[in-house]
Every structure is written in C-alpha cells, then in structure tokens.
Coordinates of C-alpha atoms and ligand atoms in Angstrom, one line a residue:
M163 CA -28.0 -3.6 -65.4
T164 CA -28.5 -7.3 -65.3
E165 CA -27.3 -9.1 -62.2
H166 CA -26.6 -12.7 -62.8
R167 CA -24.0 -13.6 -60.1
D168 CA -22.8 -17.2 -60.9
N169 CA -22.6 -18.9 -57.3
A170 CA -20.3 -21.4 -58.9
H171 CA -17.5 -18.9 -59.2
P172 CA -15.0 -18.5 -56.3
E173 CA -14.6 -15.4 -54.3
P174 CA -13.4 -12.4 -56.3
G175 CA -9.8 -11.5 -55.9
Y176 CA -6.8 -10.5 -58.2
R177 CA -7.5 -12.4 -61.3
L178 CA -4.4 -11.4 -63.3
A179 CA -1.7 -12.9 -61.0
A180 CA 1.6 -13.1 -63.0
K181 CA 2.5 -16.6 -61.4
G182 CA 2.6 -19.2 -64.1
R183 CA 2.4 -16.6 -66.9
Y184 CA 5.3 -14.2 -66.1
E185 CA 6.2 -13.4 -69.8
T186 CA 2.6 -12.8 -70.9
E187 CA 1.8 -10.7 -67.9
D188 CA 5.1 -8.8 -68.5
E189 CA 4.0 -7.9 -72.0
R190 CA 0.4 -6.8 -70.8
L191 CA 1.7 -4.6 -68.0
D192 CA 4.2 -3.0 -70.4
L193 CA 1.3 -2.1 -72.8
L194 CA -0.6 -0.9 -69.8
E195 CA 2.2 1.4 -68.9
Q196 CA 2.4 2.7 -72.4
L197 CA -1.3 3.4 -72.5
F198 CA -1.9 4.8 -69.0
D199 CA 1.5 6.4 -67.9
P200 CA 1.0 9.8 -69.6
T201 CA -2.3 10.5 -67.7
S202 CA -1.0 8.9 -64.5
R203 CA 2.1 11.3 -64.5
Q204 CA -0.3 14.3 -64.8
R205 CA -2.3 12.9 -61.9
R206 CA 0.8 12.5 -59.8
G207 CA 2.0 16.0 -60.9
L208 CA 1.9 17.4 -57.3
V209 CA 5.1 15.4 -56.3
Q210 CA 7.9 17.6 -55.3
P211 CA 11.7 17.0 -55.0
G212 CA 12.7 15.6 -51.5
W213 CA 9.3 13.9 -51.1
R214 CA 8.8 10.4 -49.6
C215 CA 6.3 8.4 -51.8
L216 CA 4.6 5.1 -51.7
E217 CA 3.4 3.2 -54.8
V218 CA 1.0 0.4 -53.7
G219 CA 0.7 -2.6 -56.1
A220 CA 3.3 -1.2 -58.2
G221 CA 3.4 -4.1 -60.9
R222 CA 6.2 -3.6 -63.2
G223 CA 7.1 -0.3 -61.6
S224 CA 7.0 2.5 -64.3
M225 CA 5.2 4.8 -61.9
A226 CA 7.4 4.1 -59.0
V227 CA 10.5 4.8 -61.4
W228 CA 9.0 8.1 -62.6
L229 CA 8.2 9.1 -58.9
A230 CA 11.9 8.2 -58.0
Q231 CA 13.1 10.6 -60.8
Q232 CA 10.7 13.3 -59.7
V233 CA 11.6 13.1 -55.9
G234 CA 15.5 13.1 -56.7
P235 CA 18.5 12.0 -54.6
T236 CA 16.9 13.8 -51.5
G237 CA 13.5 12.0 -51.7
Q238 CA 12.5 8.3 -51.6
V239 CA 10.0 6.0 -53.1
V240 CA 8.8 2.7 -51.7
A241 CA 7.1 0.3 -54.2
T242 CA 5.1 -2.7 -52.8
D243 CA 3.5 -5.6 -54.5
I244 CA 2.2 -9.1 -53.5
D245 CA 4.7 -10.4 -56.3
L246 CA 8.0 -8.8 -56.8
R247 CA 9.1 -10.7 -59.9
Y248 CA 9.1 -7.4 -62.0
L249 CA 9.9 -4.8 -59.3
N250 CA 13.0 -6.8 -58.3
R251 CA 14.5 -5.9 -61.7
L252 CA 14.7 -2.1 -60.7
N253 CA 17.8 -0.7 -59.3
L254 CA 17.7 2.9 -58.2
P255 CA 19.4 4.3 -55.2
N256 CA 16.2 6.1 -54.0
L257 CA 13.6 3.3 -54.7
Q258 CA 12.9 0.6 -52.1
V259 CA 11.0 -2.5 -53.0
I260 CA 8.9 -4.3 -50.4
H261 CA 6.9 -7.5 -50.6
H262 CA 3.6 -6.3 -49.0
N263 CA -0.3 -7.1 -49.2
I264 CA -2.0 -4.0 -48.5
L265 CA -4.9 -5.8 -47.0
E266 CA -3.2 -8.2 -44.7
D267 CA 0.4 -7.3 -43.9
P268 CA 1.5 -5.3 -41.0
L269 CA 1.9 -1.6 -41.8
D270 CA 4.8 -1.0 -39.6
V271 CA 7.2 -2.2 -42.3
L272 CA 6.1 0.7 -44.4
D273 CA 6.6 3.3 -41.5
P274 CA 3.0 4.6 -41.4
G275 CA 2.5 8.4 -41.0
S276 CA 5.7 9.1 -43.0
F277 CA 4.6 9.6 -46.7
D278 CA 4.0 12.9 -48.5
L279 CA 2.3 10.9 -51.4
V280 CA 0.7 7.4 -51.6
C281 CA -0.5 6.3 -54.9
S282 CA -2.2 3.2 -56.5
R283 CA -3.3 2.4 -60.0
L284 CA -5.6 -0.3 -61.2
M285 CA -5.4 -2.5 -58.0
L286 CA -8.4 -1.6 -55.8
F287 CA -11.0 -2.8 -58.3
W288 CA -9.9 -6.4 -57.7
L289 CA -10.2 -6.1 -53.9
A290 CA -14.0 -6.4 -54.3
G291 CA -15.7 -5.6 -50.9
K292 CA -12.3 -4.7 -49.3
Q293 CA -11.6 -1.5 -51.0
E294 CA -12.3 0.8 -48.0
K295 CA -10.1 -1.2 -45.9
A296 CA -7.3 -1.0 -48.3
L297 CA -7.7 2.7 -48.6
Q298 CA -7.8 3.2 -44.9
R299 CA -4.6 1.5 -44.6
M300 CA -3.1 3.6 -47.4
V301 CA -4.4 6.7 -45.5
Q302 CA -2.6 5.6 -42.3
C303 CA 0.7 5.5 -44.4
L304 CA 0.4 9.3 -45.1
R305 CA 1.9 12.1 -42.9
P306 CA -0.7 14.8 -41.7
G307 CA -0.9 17.1 -44.9
G308 CA 0.1 14.2 -47.3
W309 CA -1.8 13.3 -50.5
L310 CA -3.4 10.0 -51.7
V311 CA -3.8 9.3 -55.5
D312 CA -5.8 6.4 -56.8
E313 CA -6.6 5.6 -60.5
D314 CA -9.3 3.0 -61.3
G315 CA -11.7 2.0 -63.9
D316 CA -15.5 1.6 -64.4
W317 CA -14.5 -1.5 -66.3
G318 CA -18.1 -2.2 -67.2
T319 CA -18.2 0.8 -69.6
V320 CA -16.3 -1.0 -72.3
I321 CA -19.1 -1.0 -74.9
P322 CA -19.7 -0.8 -78.5
V323 CA -20.3 2.7 -79.9
D324 CA -22.5 1.5 -82.9
S325 CA -25.2 -0.9 -82.1
S326 CA -25.7 -1.7 -85.8
H327 CA -22.1 -3.2 -86.3
P328 CA -22.3 -6.9 -86.8
H329 CA -20.2 -7.7 -83.7
S330 CA -22.2 -5.5 -81.5
A331 CA -25.3 -7.7 -80.7
G332 CA -23.1 -10.7 -79.6
Y333 CA -20.9 -8.3 -77.7
N334 CA -23.7 -6.7 -75.9
K335 CA -25.4 -10.2 -75.1
A336 CA -22.1 -11.5 -73.6
W337 CA -21.4 -8.2 -71.7
H338 CA -24.9 -7.6 -70.2
D339 CA -23.9 -3.8 -69.8
G340 CA -21.2 -4.7 -67.5
G341 CA -23.1 -7.4 -65.7
W342 CA -20.2 -9.7 -66.9
W343 CA -18.1 -8.3 -63.9
V344 CA -21.2 -8.6 -61.5
S345 CA -21.4 -12.5 -62.3
R346 CA -17.7 -12.7 -61.2
G347 CA -18.3 -10.6 -58.0
Y348 CA -16.8 -7.2 -59.1
D349 CA -18.3 -3.8 -59.3
P350 CA -18.4 -2.7 -63.0
E351 CA -18.7 1.0 -61.7
F352 CA -16.2 0.8 -59.0
G353 CA -14.0 3.9 -60.3
R354 CA -16.7 6.4 -59.9
K355 CA -17.0 5.5 -56.3
L356 CA -13.5 6.7 -55.4
P357 CA -14.4 10.1 -54.1
V358 CA -17.1 8.7 -51.8
L359 CA -14.6 6.2 -50.4
F360 CA -11.9 8.8 -50.0
E361 CA -14.4 10.9 -48.0
R362 CA -15.4 8.0 -45.7
C363 CA -11.7 7.4 -45.2
G364 CA -11.5 11.0 -43.7
L365 CA -9.7 12.6 -46.6
K366 CA -10.2 16.2 -47.4
N367 CA -9.8 18.6 -50.4
I368 CA -10.8 15.7 -52.7
Q369 CA -10.6 16.2 -56.5
H370 CA -11.7 13.8 -59.1
E371 CA -11.8 13.5 -62.9
A372 CA -12.4 10.6 -65.4
R373 CA -11.6 10.1 -69.0
T374 CA -12.6 7.8 -71.8
E375 CA -12.3 7.8 -75.6
A376 CA -13.8 5.9 -78.5
V377 CA -11.2 3.5 -79.9
R378 CA -11.3 0.8 -82.5
G379 CA -10.2 -2.8 -82.8
D380 CA -6.7 -3.6 -83.6
T381 CA -5.3 -0.6 -81.7
P382 CA -3.0 -0.8 -78.7
W383 CA -5.9 -0.2 -76.2
A384 CA -7.9 -3.1 -77.9
K385 CA -4.9 -5.3 -77.8
W386 CA -4.5 -4.6 -74.0
W387 CA -8.2 -5.1 -73.3
G388 CA -8.0 -8.4 -75.2
E389 CA -4.9 -9.6 -73.4
S390 CA -6.6 -8.6 -70.0
L391 CA -9.8 -10.7 -70.8
E392 CA -7.4 -13.7 -71.9
G393 CA -5.7 -13.3 -68.6
I394 CA -9.0 -13.7 -66.7
R395 CA -9.9 -16.4 -69.0
A396 CA -6.7 -18.3 -68.2
S397 CA -7.5 -17.9 -64.3
E398 CA -10.9 -19.3 -64.9
R399 CA -9.5 -22.3 -66.8
I400 CA -7.4 -23.1 -63.8
D401 CA -10.0 -22.6 -61.1
G402 CA -12.7 -24.7 -63.0
S403 CA -15.2 -21.8 -63.5
L404 CA -14.6 -21.6 -67.4
T405 CA -18.0 -23.1 -68.5
P406 CA -18.7 -23.6 -72.2
A407 CA -21.2 -20.8 -71.8
R408 CA -18.4 -18.4 -70.6
E409 CA -16.2 -19.7 -73.4
E410 CA -18.8 -18.5 -75.8
E411 CA -18.9 -15.1 -74.1
Y412 CA -15.1 -14.8 -74.2
K413 CA -15.3 -15.4 -77.9
A414 CA -18.0 -12.7 -78.4
L415 CA -16.0 -10.2 -76.5
I416 CA -12.5 -10.8 -77.8
T417 CA -13.0 -11.4 -81.5
P418 CA -14.2 -7.8 -82.1
L419 CA -11.1 -6.4 -80.6
S420 CA -8.9 -7.3 -83.6
D421 CA -11.4 -5.8 -86.1
P422 CA -10.6 -2.1 -87.1
T423 CA -14.2 -1.4 -88.1
F424 CA -15.4 -2.2 -84.6
W425 CA -15.4 1.1 -82.5
F426 CA -16.0 0.9 -78.8
L427 CA -15.5 3.1 -75.7
S428 CA -12.5 2.4 -73.8
A429 CA -13.3 2.1 -69.9
L430 CA -14.0 5.3 -68.0
L431 CA -10.7 5.7 -66.1
H432 CA -11.1 7.7 -63.0
G433 CA -8.2 9.6 -61.0
C434 CA -8.9 10.7 -57.5
L435 CA -6.9 12.8 -55.0
G436 CA -7.3 13.6 -51.4
Q437 CA -5.5 15.0 -48.5
R438 CA -5.0 13.8 -45.0
L439 CA -5.1 16.8 -42.9
E440 CA -4.4 15.4 -39.3
Ligands
LIG531 C1 -3.4 -4.5 -62.7 S1 -1.9 -4.5 -62.0 C2 -1.4 -2.8 -62.1 C3 0.2 -2.6 -61.8 C4 0.5 -1.2 -61.6 N1 -0.1 -0.6 -60.5 C5 0.3 -0.4 -62.8 O1 -0.7 0.3 -63.0 O2 1.2 -0.3 -63.7 C6 -2.4 -4.7 -60.2 C7 -1.2 -5.0 -59.3 O3 -1.7 -5.0 -58.1 C8 -1.0 -6.0 -57.3 N2 -1.9 -6.4 -56.2 C9 -3.0 -7.1 -56.2 N3 -3.5 -7.3 -55.0 C10 -2.7 -6.7 -54.0 C11 -2.6 -6.6 -52.7 N4 -3.6 -6.9 -51.9 N5 -1.5 -5.8 -52.2 C12 -0.6 -5.3 -53.0 N6 -0.7 -5.4 -54.2 C13 -1.6 -6.1 -54.8 C14 -0.8 -7.1 -58.3 O4 0.2 -8.0 -58.0 C15 -0.5 -6.2 -59.6 O5 0.9 -6.1 -59.6

C-alpha cells in the first residue's frame, strides 16, 4: 500500500459531522440504516427482553430503536452521540438519549458496569489512534457477563472489480489501494483489527465475521458511498485541505459511482462480539 500522508492535513477526527449540513447528513444516515440495519440486527441478535443496552455514537438511532423494541418494557436502552439533532426526535418510554463523547466525557453519567450489551457501528474508524481508549471505556460500561458488539469497515477495500473498465485506471490512481485514507490519517484496514483490540481490552469469547459484495454504480450502496465521499470533501473545503489535486481525486472516485457498468467491491464490513467475564 502506498503511504503518502499529507502533512498539511489536520489531525484525523470525525469527518462527517452533521453540523451545517443536517438535511444532507440525515439523508446519508437514512441510507446507511437501510443498507446496514439487516446485518446489524443479526449481529445484535443475542439481545434479550429486559436487558439494559447502550448504543454509542447512535447517529439517527435506528439500531437504538430496534434494541428498545427487543428489550421491551422491562428493559432499557441508552443512546449516546456527540450531536443529538437526530436522536432528539425519538420518543420511546424505554429509550434514553444522552449527549456524550465516548473519548472525553465522564463515564458515570452512563452508569458503568450496568449494561448487558454495548454496541457501536461505524464510529470507531474515525477515532484514529484512540480506538483502544474508546473500546476500553465501552468495556467499562458492561456488567460482568455483558457483551460488546462493534461493526466497522476496512474502508480502503472499495476497489474496482474489473481493471479494464474505462473508469478503473483513474479510480485506482486516486485511491492508491486505500492509501487515500492513509494520507488523511486513517487506517484503511481498521475493521479487521477489531478482534485484536477486543482481546487487548480484556474481552473473552470473541467472535468475528466480515462481509462484502460486488456492487455496481447507480445502486443504493454506490449512492451512499458517493454521499460519504462528498461529505468528507465538504469538510476538507471548510478546513482548507481541499487542494486542486484532491479535487481531481474526488472526481475520479465519485464519477464512476453513477455508472451502472462500473462494478466494484463494497467495503469489507466487520462485526465483532466479545464478552466481559469479570
Ligand atoms: C457514521 S455515523 C454512524 C451512526 C450510527 N452508529 C449508525 O451506524 O447508524 C458515526 C456517528 O458517531 C458519532 N460520533 C463520532 N465521534 C463520537 C464520539 N467521540 N463519541 C460519541 N459519538 C461519536 C457521530 O456524531 C455520528 O453520529
């Protein structure tokens, strides 16, 4: 993989913040939920009625709502995020919404040691270099015997299937086999490291699996991916890191996504499960 970190770029962090683009991000997260929820429900399938669950970085909240339905009136779900714009729309008697940064805010507001299940989806990737800290804090929220579920991507694995397609050469040049992420300070193979991080955080009974599929341009997955890249581009325009060279790269990466003859691999999306025993 080519490493070509651009030192002009600011520290990595969450690049798809909703502030200033609430409507656009609402649509992107809605599509994310439609695409990912079926698999995420399976991965959270161990949830039982009466359980107390925590969804960290809950976004628009579809998984928190689903968990609230599963735990029923005798259970409780806490959904956290650093921006509650979308979660504040939810109104369920067994769902509590809390403004909370998993890296920085005190854990006592979440009642550490009390949760049967703690989950997070597509958040850790963005906390580059601080993922283990975030996971440690999630583990602290679990009761002994409780389970942690995290889902995250190898977002560097979005690559053309057919190298002879007219879009492929330009795409591959811009993508650098995922080095596009490295230049921004992110790990393009983050998702596959989840089991290792889980183990380092003391979790046992670790189970892991990952899925991908070949998809084509002009499909819901392609639309979602294009909207995600557009969101990152918008953040770079604001922080001044959107150079003309980067503009060219975005063009090479986004244009093929509306072409139905362009087949590519969706990102390898990992699901990892682990248990806190004591
Ligand atoms: C890609 S979105 C995914 C939303 C949701 N997990 C889902 O999959 O539908 C990532 C979410 O993590 C939140 N987030 C980012 N950094 C966070 C942090 N340090 N603590 C808590 N939430 C965070 C963002 O505000 C955003 O809602």
